[in-house]
């Protein structure tokens, strides 16, 4: 993939960022999304220094998704920097596989200008990121569940976006990708921020944050789930579910085909009522 202009050019300008942001207002809520090209070397190095770890190969540092309640100013945002800031920056949760040291060394060479930040960290970029409330009151632990039946209604979709925040191929040993997908209907919306991490022959993880908003009652629900299982166990589960051996490669690359096969290891539920 090639880009025009110097590789260390700061990008984007504020004007370009504004032009690249699309928004939809629905019953007092403003839903926005921004999609821009992969960050260039200057912003990448700056981000790595601030984070204290190398960033993934494909980092969309200017992309974001936000939900704002216009009357109160409450705002929830999803972006790459804050997601990566939740990655473990120690070796406590680093996956212990044969090539981990080789991978770390290769990343160090990639970031020779910032060697001082290269240290043990979770190089799978696993994050428990659930978005940041940038203004207004925080979520509280609550019992109310996302009303799945309401979301199954054939309501018209007024606004839809899918935004990638970062992606790494884990040195050709799998994938770690974080993205946000949202759809807005007349009376409600759903946002899914999903991290899919597949380390070939080792482990598969899916971490989902769902944000449900009831526009009519100003209710917001945040549902967070962690699922994971060993790579070989997932392959067996796919076979037991009726997949043919020749279809396994495709299925293992599609989180939608395997998410319900992974055991749930953590689940939190939070509620918020806006005026």
Tab-separated table of C-alpha atoms in Angstrom:
chain	number	residue	atom	x	y	z
A	1	UNK	CA	0.000	0.000	0.000
A	2	UNK	CA	1.433	3.351	-0.987
A	3	UNK	CA	0.724	6.871	0.205
A	4	UNK	CA	1.402	10.244	-1.304
A	5	UNK	CA	3.662	12.722	0.459
A	6	UNK	CA	6.498	12.321	2.967
A	7	UNK	CA	6.266	9.263	5.180
A	8	UNK	CA	6.718	11.333	8.320
A	9	UNK	CA	4.089	13.878	7.421
A	10	UNK	CA	1.699	14.658	10.253
A	11	UNK	CA	-1.722	13.381	9.297
A	12	UNK	CA	-4.455	14.382	9.319
A	13	UNK	CA	-4.863	18.112	9.666
A	14	UNK	CA	-7.788	19.185	11.858
A	15	UNK	CA	-9.703	20.190	8.738
A	16	UNK	CA	-9.105	16.798	7.138
A	17	UNK	CA	-10.207	15.040	10.323
A	18	UNK	CA	-13.417	17.070	10.415
A	19	UNK	CA	-14.168	16.288	6.780
A	20	UNK	CA	-13.586	12.594	7.403
A	21	UNK	CA	-16.003	12.465	10.348
A	22	UNK	CA	-19.563	11.428	9.533
A	23	UNK	CA	-22.350	11.915	12.049
A	24	UNK	CA	-25.986	11.103	12.528
A	25	UNK	CA	-28.322	12.749	15.043
A	26	UNK	CA	-31.187	10.657	16.352
A	27	UNK	CA	-33.561	11.797	19.101
A	28	UNK	CA	-30.990	13.865	20.960
A	29	UNK	CA	-28.014	11.535	20.433
A	30	UNK	CA	-25.163	12.288	18.045
A	31	UNK	CA	-23.371	9.232	16.700
A	32	UNK	CA	-20.069	9.900	14.888
A	33	UNK	CA	-17.433	7.864	13.085
A	34	UNK	CA	-14.102	8.796	11.508
A	35	UNK	CA	-12.162	6.613	9.073
A	36	UNK	CA	-8.744	7.699	7.803
A	37	UNK	CA	-5.699	5.916	6.293
A	38	UNK	CA	-3.088	4.037	8.304
A	39	UNK	CA	-0.998	6.362	10.470
A	40	UNK	CA	2.403	7.396	9.084
A	41	UNK	CA	5.789	6.944	10.717
A	42	UNK	CA	5.892	10.258	12.620
A	43	UNK	CA	2.584	9.796	14.448
A	44	UNK	CA	3.374	6.078	14.924
A	45	UNK	CA	6.668	6.821	16.697
A	46	UNK	CA	4.990	9.459	18.846
A	47	UNK	CA	2.221	7.066	19.819
A	48	UNK	CA	4.721	4.303	20.651
A	49	UNK	CA	6.669	6.630	22.937
A	50	UNK	CA	3.522	7.692	24.767
A	51	UNK	CA	2.287	4.113	25.121
A	52	UNK	CA	5.655	2.648	26.043
A	53	UNK	CA	5.223	-0.281	23.614
A	54	UNK	CA	5.523	-0.741	19.841
A	55	UNK	CA	2.199	-0.338	18.066
A	56	UNK	CA	0.643	-2.897	15.686
A	57	UNK	CA	1.725	-2.897	12.044
A	58	UNK	CA	-1.564	-1.389	10.924
A	59	UNK	CA	-2.557	1.382	13.289
A	60	UNK	CA	-5.410	3.716	12.466
A	61	UNK	CA	-4.534	6.310	15.075
A	62	UNK	CA	-6.978	8.935	13.843
A	63	UNK	CA	-10.013	6.681	13.571
A	64	UNK	CA	-12.717	6.877	16.201
A	65	UNK	CA	-16.348	6.201	17.023
A	66	UNK	CA	-18.343	8.249	19.512
A	67	UNK	CA	-21.818	8.494	21.021
A	68	UNK	CA	-22.877	11.825	22.512
A	69	UNK	CA	-25.993	12.808	24.438
A	70	UNK	CA	-26.435	16.348	23.217
A	71	UNK	CA	-28.508	17.723	26.085
A	72	UNK	CA	-26.201	16.602	28.912
A	73	UNK	CA	-22.912	16.521	26.981
A	74	UNK	CA	-22.275	12.894	28.002
A	75	UNK	CA	-19.902	11.291	25.514
A	76	UNK	CA	-18.454	7.811	24.971
A	77	UNK	CA	-15.532	7.320	22.556
A	78	UNK	CA	-13.604	4.409	21.074
A	79	UNK	CA	-10.112	5.023	19.647
A	80	UNK	CA	-6.872	3.114	19.022
A	81	UNK	CA	-4.596	4.878	21.509
A	82	UNK	CA	-6.806	4.288	24.534
A	83	UNK	CA	-7.408	0.692	23.469
A	84	UNK	CA	-3.664	0.004	23.220
A	85	UNK	CA	-3.066	1.753	26.524
A	86	UNK	CA	-5.029	-1.103	28.132
A	87	UNK	CA	-2.585	-3.713	26.771
A	88	UNK	CA	-0.476	-5.310	29.523
A	89	UNK	CA	2.924	-3.592	29.426
A	90	UNK	CA	4.679	-6.292	31.434
A	91	UNK	CA	5.475	-9.934	30.741
A	92	UNK	CA	2.800	-11.056	33.214
A	93	UNK	CA	0.276	-12.025	30.526
A	94	UNK	CA	2.651	-12.441	27.595
A	95	UNK	CA	1.939	-15.617	25.688
A	96	UNK	CA	4.755	-18.094	26.186
A	97	UNK	CA	5.367	-19.555	22.759
A	98	UNK	CA	8.545	-20.648	21.024
A	99	UNK	CA	8.831	-17.688	18.692
A	100	UNK	CA	7.858	-14.922	21.124
A	101	UNK	CA	11.455	-13.749	21.585
A	102	UNK	CA	12.038	-13.743	17.829
A	103	UNK	CA	8.885	-11.682	17.352
A	104	UNK	CA	9.959	-9.186	20.018
A	105	UNK	CA	13.368	-8.840	18.386
A	106	UNK	CA	11.846	-8.214	14.976
A	107	UNK	CA	9.609	-5.498	16.417
A	108	UNK	CA	12.643	-3.910	18.073
A	109	UNK	CA	14.351	-3.657	14.677
A	110	UNK	CA	11.215	-2.145	13.197
A	111	UNK	CA	11.311	0.592	15.857
A	112	UNK	CA	15.067	1.145	16.067
A	113	UNK	CA	14.572	4.852	16.663
A	114	UNK	CA	12.627	4.196	19.850
A	115	UNK	CA	14.452	1.183	21.292
A	116	UNK	CA	14.107	2.578	24.751
A	117	UNK	CA	10.386	1.761	24.728
A	118	UNK	CA	10.829	-1.858	23.662
A	119	UNK	CA	10.323	-4.111	26.665
A	120	UNK	CA	8.304	-7.213	27.506
A	121	UNK	CA	4.615	-6.691	26.863
A	122	UNK	CA	1.583	-8.638	25.690
A	123	UNK	CA	2.543	-8.765	22.017
A	124	UNK	CA	-0.857	-10.264	21.117
A	125	UNK	CA	-2.251	-6.774	21.851
A	126	UNK	CA	-5.039	-8.250	23.945
A	127	UNK	CA	-7.007	-5.409	25.513
A	128	UNK	CA	-9.969	-5.185	27.883
A	129	UNK	CA	-10.937	-1.837	26.335
A	130	UNK	CA	-14.609	-0.908	26.731
A	131	UNK	CA	-14.470	2.676	25.458
A	132	UNK	CA	-13.875	5.897	27.396
A	133	UNK	CA	-16.494	8.185	28.874
A	134	UNK	CA	-14.849	11.484	27.946
A	135	UNK	CA	-17.552	13.659	29.496
A	136	UNK	CA	-20.379	13.081	31.921
A	137	UNK	CA	-21.158	10.448	34.514
A	138	UNK	CA	-19.608	6.979	34.383
A	139	UNK	CA	-21.364	3.664	33.974
A	140	UNK	CA	-22.451	1.772	37.065
A	141	UNK	CA	-22.774	-1.954	37.581
A	142	UNK	CA	-26.384	-2.788	36.810
A	143	UNK	CA	-28.721	-5.689	36.116
A	144	UNK	CA	-30.471	-4.529	32.935
A	145	UNK	CA	-29.681	-6.675	29.898
A	146	UNK	CA	-29.567	-5.663	26.256
A	147	UNK	CA	-33.063	-6.402	24.856
A	148	UNK	CA	-32.114	-8.808	22.082
A	149	UNK	CA	-35.714	-9.264	20.925
A	150	UNK	CA	-36.045	-5.547	20.187
A	151	UNK	CA	-32.865	-5.663	18.122
A	152	UNK	CA	-34.284	-8.537	16.078
A	153	UNK	CA	-37.122	-6.351	14.830
A	154	UNK	CA	-36.929	-5.433	11.115
A	155	UNK	CA	-36.508	-1.737	11.910
A	156	UNK	CA	-34.934	0.441	9.213
A	157	UNK	CA	-31.212	1.095	9.650
A	158	UNK	CA	-30.704	4.849	9.483
A	159	UNK	CA	-26.926	4.912	9.974
A	160	UNK	CA	-24.285	2.207	9.726
A	161	UNK	CA	-20.485	2.328	10.046
A	162	UNK	CA	-17.596	-0.087	10.560
A	163	UNK	CA	-14.264	1.343	11.746
A	164	UNK	CA	-10.976	-0.539	12.219
A	165	UNK	CA	-8.780	0.801	15.044
A	166	UNK	CA	-5.755	-1.493	14.721
A	167	UNK	CA	-4.638	-4.766	13.177
A	168	UNK	CA	-1.550	-6.955	13.583
A	169	UNK	CA	-0.699	-10.208	11.817
A	170	UNK	CA	1.469	-11.193	14.810
A	171	UNK	CA	4.481	-11.719	12.560
A	172	UNK	CA	2.452	-13.987	10.240
A	173	UNK	CA	1.421	-16.218	13.125
A	174	UNK	CA	-2.214	-15.138	13.347
A	175	UNK	CA	-4.143	-11.921	13.753
A	176	UNK	CA	-5.151	-9.375	16.368
A	177	UNK	CA	-7.728	-6.872	15.155
A	178	UNK	CA	-9.883	-4.342	16.986
A	179	UNK	CA	-12.841	-2.793	15.197
A	180	UNK	CA	-16.146	-1.074	15.900
A	181	UNK	CA	-19.386	-1.665	14.070
A	182	UNK	CA	-22.584	0.264	14.738
A	183	UNK	CA	-26.125	0.478	13.466
A	184	UNK	CA	-28.717	3.101	14.328
A	185	UNK	CA	-32.456	2.446	14.155
A	186	UNK	CA	-35.308	4.918	14.825
A	187	UNK	CA	-35.648	4.134	18.555
A	188	UNK	CA	-32.377	2.428	19.474
A	189	UNK	CA	-28.807	1.678	18.432
A	190	UNK	CA	-26.196	-1.009	18.953
A	191	UNK	CA	-22.425	-0.673	18.806
A	192	UNK	CA	-20.104	-3.682	18.870
A	193	UNK	CA	-16.415	-3.150	19.585
A	194	UNK	CA	-14.734	-6.509	18.993
A	195	UNK	CA	-11.188	-7.732	19.383
A	196	UNK	CA	-10.430	-10.958	17.553
A	197	UNK	CA	-7.069	-12.511	18.428
A	198	UNK	CA	-6.008	-15.781	16.837
A	199	UNK	CA	-2.527	-17.109	17.580
A	200	UNK	CA	-2.159	-20.076	15.263
A	201	UNK	CA	-1.792	-23.447	17.007
A	202	UNK	CA	-1.975	-21.731	20.424
A	203	UNK	CA	-5.065	-19.701	21.359
A	204	UNK	CA	-8.144	-17.864	20.106
A	205	UNK	CA	-9.683	-14.930	21.979
A	206	UNK	CA	-12.711	-12.747	21.303
A	207	UNK	CA	-13.481	-9.749	23.487
A	208	UNK	CA	-16.759	-7.971	22.802
A	209	UNK	CA	-18.068	-4.675	24.103
A	210	UNK	CA	-21.680	-3.981	23.181
A	211	UNK	CA	-23.224	-0.557	23.711
A	212	UNK	CA	-27.003	-0.407	23.522
A	213	UNK	CA	-28.807	2.934	23.584
A	214	UNK	CA	-32.552	3.413	24.041
A	215	UNK	CA	-33.132	6.860	22.535
A	216	UNK	CA	-36.643	7.295	23.943
A	217	UNK	CA	-35.701	6.685	27.573
A	218	UNK	CA	-32.047	7.825	27.589
A	219	UNK	CA	-30.859	4.403	28.763
A	220	UNK	CA	-27.406	3.077	27.904
A	221	UNK	CA	-26.239	-0.499	28.536
A	222	UNK	CA	-22.624	-1.655	28.258
A	223	UNK	CA	-22.170	-5.417	27.997
A	224	UNK	CA	-18.581	-6.755	28.014
A	225	UNK	CA	-17.641	-10.390	27.375
A	226	UNK	CA	-14.348	-12.259	27.187
A	227	UNK	CA	-14.230	-15.627	25.434
A	228	UNK	CA	-11.233	-17.830	24.666
A	229	UNK	CA	-10.085	-21.385	24.094
A	230	UNK	CA	-7.129	-23.357	22.795
A	231	UNK	CA	-6.614	-23.379	19.036
A	232	UNK	CA	-6.943	-27.169	18.699
A	233	UNK	CA	-10.090	-27.232	20.848
A	234	UNK	CA	-11.738	-24.678	18.580
A	235	UNK	CA	-10.838	-26.752	15.515
A	236	UNK	CA	-12.466	-29.802	17.137
A	237	UNK	CA	-15.543	-27.778	18.058
A	238	UNK	CA	-15.880	-26.641	14.448
A	239	UNK	CA	-15.714	-30.235	13.243
A	240	UNK	CA	-18.291	-31.348	15.821
A	241	UNK	CA	-20.575	-28.502	14.697
A	242	UNK	CA	-20.679	-29.977	11.214
A	243	UNK	CA	-17.927	-28.058	9.403
A	244	UNK	CA	-15.997	-30.008	6.797
A	245	UNK	CA	-12.203	-30.255	7.263
A	246	UNK	CA	-11.687	-28.193	4.127
A	247	UNK	CA	-13.763	-25.361	5.577
A	248	UNK	CA	-11.798	-25.008	8.822
A	249	UNK	CA	-9.237	-22.495	7.535
A	250	UNK	CA	-11.961	-20.061	6.480
A	251	UNK	CA	-13.951	-20.582	9.684
A	252	UNK	CA	-10.918	-19.956	11.900
A	253	UNK	CA	-10.483	-16.566	10.252
A	254	UNK	CA	-14.090	-15.507	10.858
A	255	UNK	CA	-14.956	-14.569	14.452
A	256	UNK	CA	-18.670	-14.761	13.648
A	257	UNK	CA	-18.326	-18.482	12.938
A	258	UNK	CA	-16.469	-19.306	16.141
A	259	UNK	CA	-17.616	-16.813	18.790
A	260	UNK	CA	-20.361	-19.095	20.124
A	261	UNK	CA	-17.930	-22.024	20.308
A	262	UNK	CA	-15.608	-20.238	22.743
A	263	UNK	CA	-16.246	-20.609	26.488
A	264	UNK	CA	-17.082	-17.395	28.326
A	265	UNK	CA	-14.394	-16.490	30.869
A	266	UNK	CA	-15.645	-13.060	31.952
A	267	UNK	CA	-18.823	-11.022	31.666
A	268	UNK	CA	-19.698	-7.598	33.067
A	269	UNK	CA	-22.862	-5.565	32.728
A	270	UNK	CA	-23.184	-1.823	33.313
A	271	UNK	CA	-26.119	0.580	33.075
A	272	UNK	CA	-26.496	4.321	32.712
A	273	UNK	CA	-29.551	6.608	32.725
A	274	UNK	CA	-29.235	9.996	31.026
A	275	UNK	CA	-31.561	12.919	31.729
